[in-house]
Coordinates of C-alpha atoms in Angstrom, one line a residue:
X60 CA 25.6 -18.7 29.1
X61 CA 24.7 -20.9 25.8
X62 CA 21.4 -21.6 27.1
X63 CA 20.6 -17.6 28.2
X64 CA 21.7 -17.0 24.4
X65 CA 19.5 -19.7 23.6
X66 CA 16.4 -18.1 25.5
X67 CA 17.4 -14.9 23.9
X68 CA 16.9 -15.6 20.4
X69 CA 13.9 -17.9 21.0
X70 CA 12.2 -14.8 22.7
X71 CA 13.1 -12.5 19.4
X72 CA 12.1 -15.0 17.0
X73 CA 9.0 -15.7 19.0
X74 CA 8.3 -11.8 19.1
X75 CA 9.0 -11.5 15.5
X76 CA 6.3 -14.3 15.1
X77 CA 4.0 -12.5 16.6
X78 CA 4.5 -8.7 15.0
X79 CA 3.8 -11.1 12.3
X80 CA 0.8 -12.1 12.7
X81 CA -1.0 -9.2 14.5
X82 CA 1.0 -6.5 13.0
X83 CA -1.2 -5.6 9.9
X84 CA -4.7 -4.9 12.0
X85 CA -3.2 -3.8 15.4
X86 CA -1.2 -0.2 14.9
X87 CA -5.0 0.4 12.7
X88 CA -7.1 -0.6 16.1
X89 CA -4.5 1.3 18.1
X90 CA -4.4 4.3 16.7
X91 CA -8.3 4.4 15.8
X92 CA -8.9 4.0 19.2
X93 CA -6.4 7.1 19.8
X94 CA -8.7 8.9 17.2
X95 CA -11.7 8.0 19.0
X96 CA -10.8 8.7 22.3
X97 CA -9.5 12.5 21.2
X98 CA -11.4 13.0 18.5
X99 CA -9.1 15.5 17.1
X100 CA -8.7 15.5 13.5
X101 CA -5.0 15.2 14.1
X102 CA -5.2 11.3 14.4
X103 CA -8.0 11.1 12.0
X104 CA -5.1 12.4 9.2
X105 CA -2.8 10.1 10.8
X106 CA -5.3 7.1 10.5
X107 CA -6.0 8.1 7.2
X108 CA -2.4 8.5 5.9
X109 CA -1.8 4.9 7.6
X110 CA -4.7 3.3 5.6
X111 CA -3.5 4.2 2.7
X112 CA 0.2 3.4 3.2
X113 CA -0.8 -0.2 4.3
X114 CA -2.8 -0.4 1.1
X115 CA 0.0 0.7 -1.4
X116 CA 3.0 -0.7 -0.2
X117 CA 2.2 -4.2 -1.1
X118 CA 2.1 -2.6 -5.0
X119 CA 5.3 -0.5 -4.5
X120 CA 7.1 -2.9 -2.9
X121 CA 10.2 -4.8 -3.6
X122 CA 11.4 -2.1 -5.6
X123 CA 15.2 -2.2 -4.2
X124 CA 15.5 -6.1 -5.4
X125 CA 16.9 -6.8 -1.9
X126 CA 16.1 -10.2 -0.7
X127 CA 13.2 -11.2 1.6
X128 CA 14.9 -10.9 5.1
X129 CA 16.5 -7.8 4.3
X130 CA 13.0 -6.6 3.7
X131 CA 11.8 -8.2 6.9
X132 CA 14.2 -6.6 9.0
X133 CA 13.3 -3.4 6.9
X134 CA 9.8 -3.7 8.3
X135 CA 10.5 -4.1 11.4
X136 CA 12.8 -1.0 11.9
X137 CA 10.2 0.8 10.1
X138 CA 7.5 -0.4 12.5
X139 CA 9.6 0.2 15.3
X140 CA 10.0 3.9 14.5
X141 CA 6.3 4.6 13.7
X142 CA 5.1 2.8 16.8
X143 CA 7.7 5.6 19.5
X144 CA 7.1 8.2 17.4
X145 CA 3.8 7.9 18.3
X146 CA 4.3 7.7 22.1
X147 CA 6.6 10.5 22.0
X148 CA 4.8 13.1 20.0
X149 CA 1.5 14.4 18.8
X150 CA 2.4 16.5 16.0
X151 CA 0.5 16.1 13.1
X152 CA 3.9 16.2 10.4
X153 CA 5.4 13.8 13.0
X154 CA 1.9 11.4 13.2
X155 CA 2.0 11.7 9.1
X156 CA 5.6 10.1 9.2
X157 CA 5.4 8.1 11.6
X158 CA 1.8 6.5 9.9
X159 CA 3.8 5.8 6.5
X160 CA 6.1 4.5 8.2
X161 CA 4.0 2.0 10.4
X162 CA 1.2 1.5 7.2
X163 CA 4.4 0.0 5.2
X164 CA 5.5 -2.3 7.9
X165 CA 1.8 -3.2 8.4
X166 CA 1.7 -4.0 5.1
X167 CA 4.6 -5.8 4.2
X168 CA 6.0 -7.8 7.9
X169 CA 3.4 -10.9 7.5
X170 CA 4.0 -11.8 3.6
X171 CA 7.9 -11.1 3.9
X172 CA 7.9 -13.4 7.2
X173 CA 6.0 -16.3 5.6
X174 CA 8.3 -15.8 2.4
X175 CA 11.5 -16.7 4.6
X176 CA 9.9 -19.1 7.2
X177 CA 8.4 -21.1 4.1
X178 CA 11.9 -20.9 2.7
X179 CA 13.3 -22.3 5.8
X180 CA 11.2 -25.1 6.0
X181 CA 12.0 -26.3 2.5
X182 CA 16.2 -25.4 3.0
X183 CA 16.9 -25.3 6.7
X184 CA 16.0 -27.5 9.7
X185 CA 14.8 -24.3 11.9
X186 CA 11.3 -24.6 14.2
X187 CA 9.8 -21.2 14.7
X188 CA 9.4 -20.7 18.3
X189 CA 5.7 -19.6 19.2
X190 CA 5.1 -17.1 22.3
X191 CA 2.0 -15.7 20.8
X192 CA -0.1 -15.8 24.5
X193 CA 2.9 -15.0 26.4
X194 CA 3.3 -12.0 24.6
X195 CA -1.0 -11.4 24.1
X196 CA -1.2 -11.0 28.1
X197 CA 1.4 -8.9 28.5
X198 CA 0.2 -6.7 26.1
X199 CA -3.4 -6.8 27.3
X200 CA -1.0 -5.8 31.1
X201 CA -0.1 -2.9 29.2
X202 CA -3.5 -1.7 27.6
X203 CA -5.1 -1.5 30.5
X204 CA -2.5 0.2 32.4
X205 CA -2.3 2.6 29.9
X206 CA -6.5 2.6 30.2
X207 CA -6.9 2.8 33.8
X208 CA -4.0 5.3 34.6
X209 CA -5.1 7.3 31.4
X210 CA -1.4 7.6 29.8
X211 CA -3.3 7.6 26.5
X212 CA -1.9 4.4 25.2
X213 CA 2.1 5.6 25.5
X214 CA 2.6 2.7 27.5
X215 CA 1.6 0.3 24.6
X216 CA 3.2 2.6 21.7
X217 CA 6.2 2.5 23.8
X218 CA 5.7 -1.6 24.3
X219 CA 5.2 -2.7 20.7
X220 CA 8.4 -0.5 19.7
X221 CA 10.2 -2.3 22.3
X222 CA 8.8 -5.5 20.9
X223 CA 10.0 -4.6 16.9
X224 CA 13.5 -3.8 18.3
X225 CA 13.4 -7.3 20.2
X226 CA 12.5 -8.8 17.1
X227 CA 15.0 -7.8 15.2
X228 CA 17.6 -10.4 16.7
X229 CA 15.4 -12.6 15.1
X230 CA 15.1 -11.4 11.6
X231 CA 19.0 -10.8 11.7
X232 CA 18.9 -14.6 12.6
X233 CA 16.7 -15.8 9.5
X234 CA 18.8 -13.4 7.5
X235 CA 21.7 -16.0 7.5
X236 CA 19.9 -18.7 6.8
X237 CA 18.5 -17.3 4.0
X238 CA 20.3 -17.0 0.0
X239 CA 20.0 -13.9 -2.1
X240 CA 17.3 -15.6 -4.3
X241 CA 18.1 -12.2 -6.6
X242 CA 22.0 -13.4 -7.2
X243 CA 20.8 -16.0 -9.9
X244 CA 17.9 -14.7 -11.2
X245 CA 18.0 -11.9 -14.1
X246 CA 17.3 -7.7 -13.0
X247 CA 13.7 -6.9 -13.3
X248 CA 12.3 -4.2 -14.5
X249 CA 9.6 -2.6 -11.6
X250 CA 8.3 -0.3 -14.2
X251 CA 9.4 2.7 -12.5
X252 CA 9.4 4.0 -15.7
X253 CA 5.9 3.3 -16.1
X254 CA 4.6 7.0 -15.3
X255 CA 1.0 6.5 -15.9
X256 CA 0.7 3.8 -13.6
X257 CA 2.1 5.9 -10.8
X258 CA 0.1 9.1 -11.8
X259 CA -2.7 6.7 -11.7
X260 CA -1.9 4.8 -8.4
X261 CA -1.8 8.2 -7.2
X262 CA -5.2 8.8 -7.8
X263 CA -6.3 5.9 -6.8
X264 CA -5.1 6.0 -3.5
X265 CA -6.0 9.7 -3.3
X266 CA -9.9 8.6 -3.7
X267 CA -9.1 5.6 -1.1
X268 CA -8.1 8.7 1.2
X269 CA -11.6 10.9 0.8
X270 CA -13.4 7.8 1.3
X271 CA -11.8 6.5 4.3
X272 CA -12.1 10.1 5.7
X273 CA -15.9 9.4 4.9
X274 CA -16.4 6.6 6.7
X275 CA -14.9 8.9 10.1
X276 CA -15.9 12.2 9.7
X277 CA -18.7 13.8 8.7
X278 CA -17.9 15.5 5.1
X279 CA -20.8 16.6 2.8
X280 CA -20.0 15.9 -0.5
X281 CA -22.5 16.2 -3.4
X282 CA -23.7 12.6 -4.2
X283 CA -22.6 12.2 -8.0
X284 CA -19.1 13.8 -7.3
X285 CA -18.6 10.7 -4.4
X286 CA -20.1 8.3 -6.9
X287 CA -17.8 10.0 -9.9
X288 CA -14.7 9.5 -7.8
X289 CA -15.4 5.7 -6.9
X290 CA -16.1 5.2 -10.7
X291 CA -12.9 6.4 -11.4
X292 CA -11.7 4.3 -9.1
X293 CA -13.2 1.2 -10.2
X294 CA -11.5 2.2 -13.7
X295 CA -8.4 2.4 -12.2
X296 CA -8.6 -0.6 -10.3
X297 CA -9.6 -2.8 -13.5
X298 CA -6.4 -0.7 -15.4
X299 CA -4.1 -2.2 -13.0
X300 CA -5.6 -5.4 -12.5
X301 CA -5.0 -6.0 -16.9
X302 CA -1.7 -4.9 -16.3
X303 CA -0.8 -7.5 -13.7
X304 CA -3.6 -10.4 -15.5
X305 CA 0.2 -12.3 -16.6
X306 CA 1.3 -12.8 -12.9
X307 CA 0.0 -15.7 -11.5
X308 CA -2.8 -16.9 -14.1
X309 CA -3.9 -20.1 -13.0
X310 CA -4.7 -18.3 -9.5
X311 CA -5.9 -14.5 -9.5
X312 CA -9.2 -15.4 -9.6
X313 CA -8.7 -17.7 -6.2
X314 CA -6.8 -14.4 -5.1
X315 CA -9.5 -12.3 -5.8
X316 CA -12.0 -14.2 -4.2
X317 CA -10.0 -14.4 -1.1
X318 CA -9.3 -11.3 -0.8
X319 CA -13.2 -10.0 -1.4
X320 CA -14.3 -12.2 1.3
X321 CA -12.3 -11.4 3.8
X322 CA -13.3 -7.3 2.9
X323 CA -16.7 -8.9 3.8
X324 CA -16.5 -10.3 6.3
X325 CA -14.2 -8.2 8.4
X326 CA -15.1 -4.5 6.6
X327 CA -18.6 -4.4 5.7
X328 CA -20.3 -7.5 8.1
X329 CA -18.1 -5.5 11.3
X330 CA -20.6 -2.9 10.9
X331 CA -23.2 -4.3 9.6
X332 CA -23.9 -6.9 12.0
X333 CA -25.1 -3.9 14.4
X334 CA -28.1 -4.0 12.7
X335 CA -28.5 -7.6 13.7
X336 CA -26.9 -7.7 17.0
X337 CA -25.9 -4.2 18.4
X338 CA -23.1 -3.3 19.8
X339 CA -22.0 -6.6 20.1
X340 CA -22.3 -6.9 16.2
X341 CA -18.9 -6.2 15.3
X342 CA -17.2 -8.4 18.5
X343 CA -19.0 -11.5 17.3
X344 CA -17.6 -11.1 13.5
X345 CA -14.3 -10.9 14.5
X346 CA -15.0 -14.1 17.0
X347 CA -16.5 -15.7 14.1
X348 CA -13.7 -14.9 11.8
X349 CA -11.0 -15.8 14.5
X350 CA -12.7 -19.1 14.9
X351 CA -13.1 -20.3 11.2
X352 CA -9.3 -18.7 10.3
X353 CA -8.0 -20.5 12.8
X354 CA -10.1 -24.0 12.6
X355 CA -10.8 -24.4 8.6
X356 CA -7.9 -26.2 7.4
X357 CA -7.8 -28.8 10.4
X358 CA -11.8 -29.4 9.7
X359 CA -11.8 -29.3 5.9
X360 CA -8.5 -32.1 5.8
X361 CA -10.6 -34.2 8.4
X362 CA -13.6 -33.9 5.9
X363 CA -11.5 -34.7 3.0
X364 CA -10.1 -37.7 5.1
X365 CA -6.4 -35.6 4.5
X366 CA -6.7 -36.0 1.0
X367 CA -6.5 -32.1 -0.5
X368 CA -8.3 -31.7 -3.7
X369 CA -11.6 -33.9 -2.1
X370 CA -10.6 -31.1 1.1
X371 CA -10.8 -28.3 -1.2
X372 CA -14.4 -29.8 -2.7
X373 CA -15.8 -29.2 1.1
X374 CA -14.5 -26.1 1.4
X375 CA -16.3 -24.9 -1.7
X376 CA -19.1 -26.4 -0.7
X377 CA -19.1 -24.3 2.6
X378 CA -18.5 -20.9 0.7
X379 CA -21.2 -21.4 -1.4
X380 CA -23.5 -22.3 1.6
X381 CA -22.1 -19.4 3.3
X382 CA -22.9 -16.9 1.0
X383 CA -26.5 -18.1 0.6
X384 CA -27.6 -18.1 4.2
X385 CA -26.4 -14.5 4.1
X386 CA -29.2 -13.7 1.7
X387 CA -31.8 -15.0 4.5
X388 CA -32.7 -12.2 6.9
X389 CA -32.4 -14.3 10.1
X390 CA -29.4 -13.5 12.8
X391 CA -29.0 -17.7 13.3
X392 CA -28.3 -18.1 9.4
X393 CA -26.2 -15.1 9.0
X394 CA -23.6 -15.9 12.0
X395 CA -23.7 -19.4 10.3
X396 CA -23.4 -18.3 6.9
X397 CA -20.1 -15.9 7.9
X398 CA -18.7 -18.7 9.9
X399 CA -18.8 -21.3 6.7
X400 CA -17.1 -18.4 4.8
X401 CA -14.1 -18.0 7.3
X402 CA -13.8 -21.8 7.6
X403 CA -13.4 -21.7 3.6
X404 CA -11.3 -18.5 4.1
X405 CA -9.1 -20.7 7.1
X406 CA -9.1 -23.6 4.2
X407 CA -7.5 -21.5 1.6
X408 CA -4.9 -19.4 3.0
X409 CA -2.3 -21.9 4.2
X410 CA -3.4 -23.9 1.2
X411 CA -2.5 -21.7 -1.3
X412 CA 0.6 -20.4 0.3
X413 CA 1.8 -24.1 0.1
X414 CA 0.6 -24.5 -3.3
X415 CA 2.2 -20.8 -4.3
X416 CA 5.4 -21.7 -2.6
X417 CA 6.0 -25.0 -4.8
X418 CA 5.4 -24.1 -8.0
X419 CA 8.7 -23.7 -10.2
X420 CA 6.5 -21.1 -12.5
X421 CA 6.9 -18.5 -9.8
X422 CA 9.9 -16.8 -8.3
X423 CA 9.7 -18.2 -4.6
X424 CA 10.9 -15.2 -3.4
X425 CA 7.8 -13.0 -5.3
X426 CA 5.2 -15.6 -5.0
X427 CA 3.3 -14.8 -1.4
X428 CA 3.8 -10.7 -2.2
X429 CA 2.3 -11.4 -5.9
X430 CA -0.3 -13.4 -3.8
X431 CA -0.7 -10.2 -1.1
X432 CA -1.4 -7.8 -4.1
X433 CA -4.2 -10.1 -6.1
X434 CA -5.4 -10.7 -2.4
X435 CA -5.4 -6.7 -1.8
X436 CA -7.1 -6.0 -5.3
X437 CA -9.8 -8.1 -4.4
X438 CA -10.7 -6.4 -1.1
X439 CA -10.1 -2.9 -2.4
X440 CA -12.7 -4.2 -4.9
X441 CA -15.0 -5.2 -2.2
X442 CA -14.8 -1.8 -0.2
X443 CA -15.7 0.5 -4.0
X444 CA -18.8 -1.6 -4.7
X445 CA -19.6 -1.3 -1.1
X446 CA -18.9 2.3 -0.8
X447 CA -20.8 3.1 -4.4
X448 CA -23.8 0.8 -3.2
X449 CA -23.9 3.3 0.2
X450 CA -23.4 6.0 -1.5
X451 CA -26.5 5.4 -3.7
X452 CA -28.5 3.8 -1.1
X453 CA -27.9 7.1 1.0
X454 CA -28.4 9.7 -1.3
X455 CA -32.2 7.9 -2.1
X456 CA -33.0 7.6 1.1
X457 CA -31.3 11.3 2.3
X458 CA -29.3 9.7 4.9
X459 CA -25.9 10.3 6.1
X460 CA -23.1 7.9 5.3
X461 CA -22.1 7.6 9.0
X462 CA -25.9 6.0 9.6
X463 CA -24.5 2.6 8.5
X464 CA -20.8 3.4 9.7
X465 CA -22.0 5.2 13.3
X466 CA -25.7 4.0 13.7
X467 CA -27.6 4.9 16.9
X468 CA -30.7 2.3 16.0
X469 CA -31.3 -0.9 14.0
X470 CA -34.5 0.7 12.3
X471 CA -33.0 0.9 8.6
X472 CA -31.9 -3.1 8.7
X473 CA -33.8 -3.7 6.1
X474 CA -32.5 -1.2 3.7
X475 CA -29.2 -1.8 4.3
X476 CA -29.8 -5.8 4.5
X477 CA -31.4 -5.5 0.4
X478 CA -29.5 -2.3 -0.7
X479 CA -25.9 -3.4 0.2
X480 CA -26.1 -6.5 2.0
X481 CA -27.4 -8.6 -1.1
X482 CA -25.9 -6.9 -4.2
X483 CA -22.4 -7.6 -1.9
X484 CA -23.2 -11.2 -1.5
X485 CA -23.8 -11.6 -5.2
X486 CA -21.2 -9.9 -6.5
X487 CA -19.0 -12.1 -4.0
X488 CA -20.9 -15.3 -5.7
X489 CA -20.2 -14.5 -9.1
X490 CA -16.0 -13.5 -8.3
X491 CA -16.4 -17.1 -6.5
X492 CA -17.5 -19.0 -9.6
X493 CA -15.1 -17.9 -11.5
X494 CA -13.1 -19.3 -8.9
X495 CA -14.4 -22.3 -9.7
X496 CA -13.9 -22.1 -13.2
X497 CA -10.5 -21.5 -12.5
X498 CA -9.8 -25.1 -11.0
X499 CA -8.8 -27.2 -14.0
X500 CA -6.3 -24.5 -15.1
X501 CA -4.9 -24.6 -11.1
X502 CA -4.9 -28.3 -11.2
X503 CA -2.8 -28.2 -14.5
X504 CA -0.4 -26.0 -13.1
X505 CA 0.4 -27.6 -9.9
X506 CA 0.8 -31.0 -12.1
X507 CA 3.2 -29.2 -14.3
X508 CA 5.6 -29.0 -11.2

């Protein structure tokens, strides 16, 4: 009976390890596939309403001052109910609900999971049990049973909610080996009194709502009014960024930088590499990605001979290579050039989480969601400059937006490779030396530990 228990709550904490790490990209890919199988503009609300819920909650979160489990487990209830309402219903109020729902536990399940597993490994002697292929094939079972006896993806809506109530064991679990980091620290203030900052967040992610409709549908809207709007937002965007400049200030520009490379790489490079590969453009980006995500840190420490900051020179090194082969127009030097970015990118991110985690001049409980939003301000970044670069580039040429985001040919490479393609890669060089000269300030504060 012990061991059965034992299985049991290896299985949830294994399932809860997975939700983790796939559960901010795959209720999107799910329910964009839903969109583009119907086409009815009933999912293309509810794919809207779940972009921009996955975007804002990492800004409005931790409002309740609850600890981080309790928030886990809050995700994961949440996701649950978003991922059956969707396989029970197709409603559009319903879809609305049930995308909030889902966009905040998108949002919020990987940073709060890494916040208590990195707890536990500094206060707990707890292994995290890993069933991440176990749990891949039976999902891929499921997809294509739902494919091939056309039950619209049901089958899988009704899987993953299975899987966030299996999880929740789990979270329960870390709950009680977990303190309330809040009990000895002093009430903060969320500045929920701050009304401009919400009427302005409101806008913001209003104009992150018209442009994510853009990029699906085909909306006429007069050029300057879409380029007014993204201007705004760009204001907006720099307004909130000065009001969060004292969080973290030895490390938002490393934040930044991560997060507009990985916009990049995974937004605009997913359909831009059409133009250099076809169909098979955006399949190799994410293999690329997948491969340097997964491989940097283990190549970078080999490099560095496992000593970090002569790691962390290589991985610089690679960036900056990366981003220049993307200025050549050759398909061997731009799958090269995203590959040395993702290794970089792979390098970083458990870097930084440790680095984060240690430092006694940020609440460990806040530190990987402080790191989420910088991350998030810097892709949101990425996607306006994009966005006003198409925009332009579009309305000079008289093209549609949807010819870069739906193209039928590869004959406007060259526009797209000089009119977006290279004023992206420069503005990405310039956020990454700042990174650089952000070092000596990072290496002081780690030695001030």
């Amino acid at each position: 009976m012990k061991r059965v228990n034992q299985i049991a709550i290896d299985f949830s904490v294994g399932t809860l390890n997975f939700l983790a790490n796939i559960g901010i990209m795959l209720p999107y890919v799910l329910i964009l596939a839903k969109w583009q199988q119907t086409q009815s503009e009933t999912y293309l609300m509810a794919l809207v309403a779940f972009y921009i819920s996955r975007a804002a909650s990492i800004f409005y979160t931790k409002r309740l001052n609850l600890k981080s489990s309790t928030y886990l487990i809050l995700s994961l209830t949440l996701g649950a109910a978003g991922s059956l309402i969707f396989a029970f219903t197709s409603q559009l109020g319903w879809l609305v609900v049930g995308s909030l729902l889902w966009g905040y536990s998108a949002a919020t399940i990987w940073p709060y999971f890494l916040t208590v597993k990195l707890h536990l490994t500094h206060t707990a002697n707890f292994k995290m049990k890993r069933l991440y292929w176990l749990i891949f094939a039976l999902l891929g079972l499921i997809i294509g049973a739902d494919i091939l006896a056309q039950f619209n993806y049901t089958l899988t809506f009704i899987l993953l909610g299975g899987l966030y109530l299996a999880a929740l064991p789990g979270g329960l679990l870390l709950n009680n080996f977990t303190s309330d980091f809040y009990r000895s620290a002093p009430h903060q203030v969320h500045g929920l009194s701050q009304t401009w900052r919400w009427i302005l967040s409101l806008v913001f992610f209003g104009v992150l709502a018209v442009l994510t409709t853009l990029r699906k549908a085909t909306i006429i809207l007069p050029s300057w009014i879409t380029l007014t709007i993204i201007g705004a937002a760009l204001i907006i965007l720099i307004v909130e960024l000065i009001a969060d400049w004292h969080v973290l200030p030895s490390f938002k520009m490393r934040l930044l930088n991560r997060g507009f490379l990985v916009s990049l790489v995974l937004l605009f490079n997913s359909f831009f590499a059409y133009f250099y590969l076809g169909n098979a453009g955006m399949y190799a980006v994410f293999g690329v990605y997948l491969v340097g995500f997964e491989t940097g840190h283990p190549v970078f420490t080999l490099l560095g001979r496992h000593r970090p900051h002569q790691a962390r020179q290589y991985s610089l090194i690679s960036l900056m290579a990366g981003q220049l082969l993307l200025l050549i127009p050759w398909v061997g030097s731009y799958l090269l050039g995203l590959l040395l970015i993702t290794l970089y990118v792979g390098y970083d991110n458990p870097t930084i989480n440790e680095t984060l985690y240690g430092l006694d001049s940020i609440d460990a409980d806040s530190a990987i969601i402080h790191k989420y939003r910088f991350s998030t301000y810097g892709g949101l970044l990425c996607q306006l400059v994009m966005f006003g670069l198409l925009v332009a580039v579009s309305a000079g040429t008289h093209l549609s937006l949807l010819d870069f985001f739906k193209p039928s040919d590869t004959n406007h490479f060259g526009l797209y490779f000089y009119g977006l393609s290279w004023p992206l890669v420069f503005v990405s060089l310039l956020i990454s030396i700042g990174n650089l000269h952000s070092l000596p300030t990072e290496k002081q504060a780690i030695q001030s530990k």
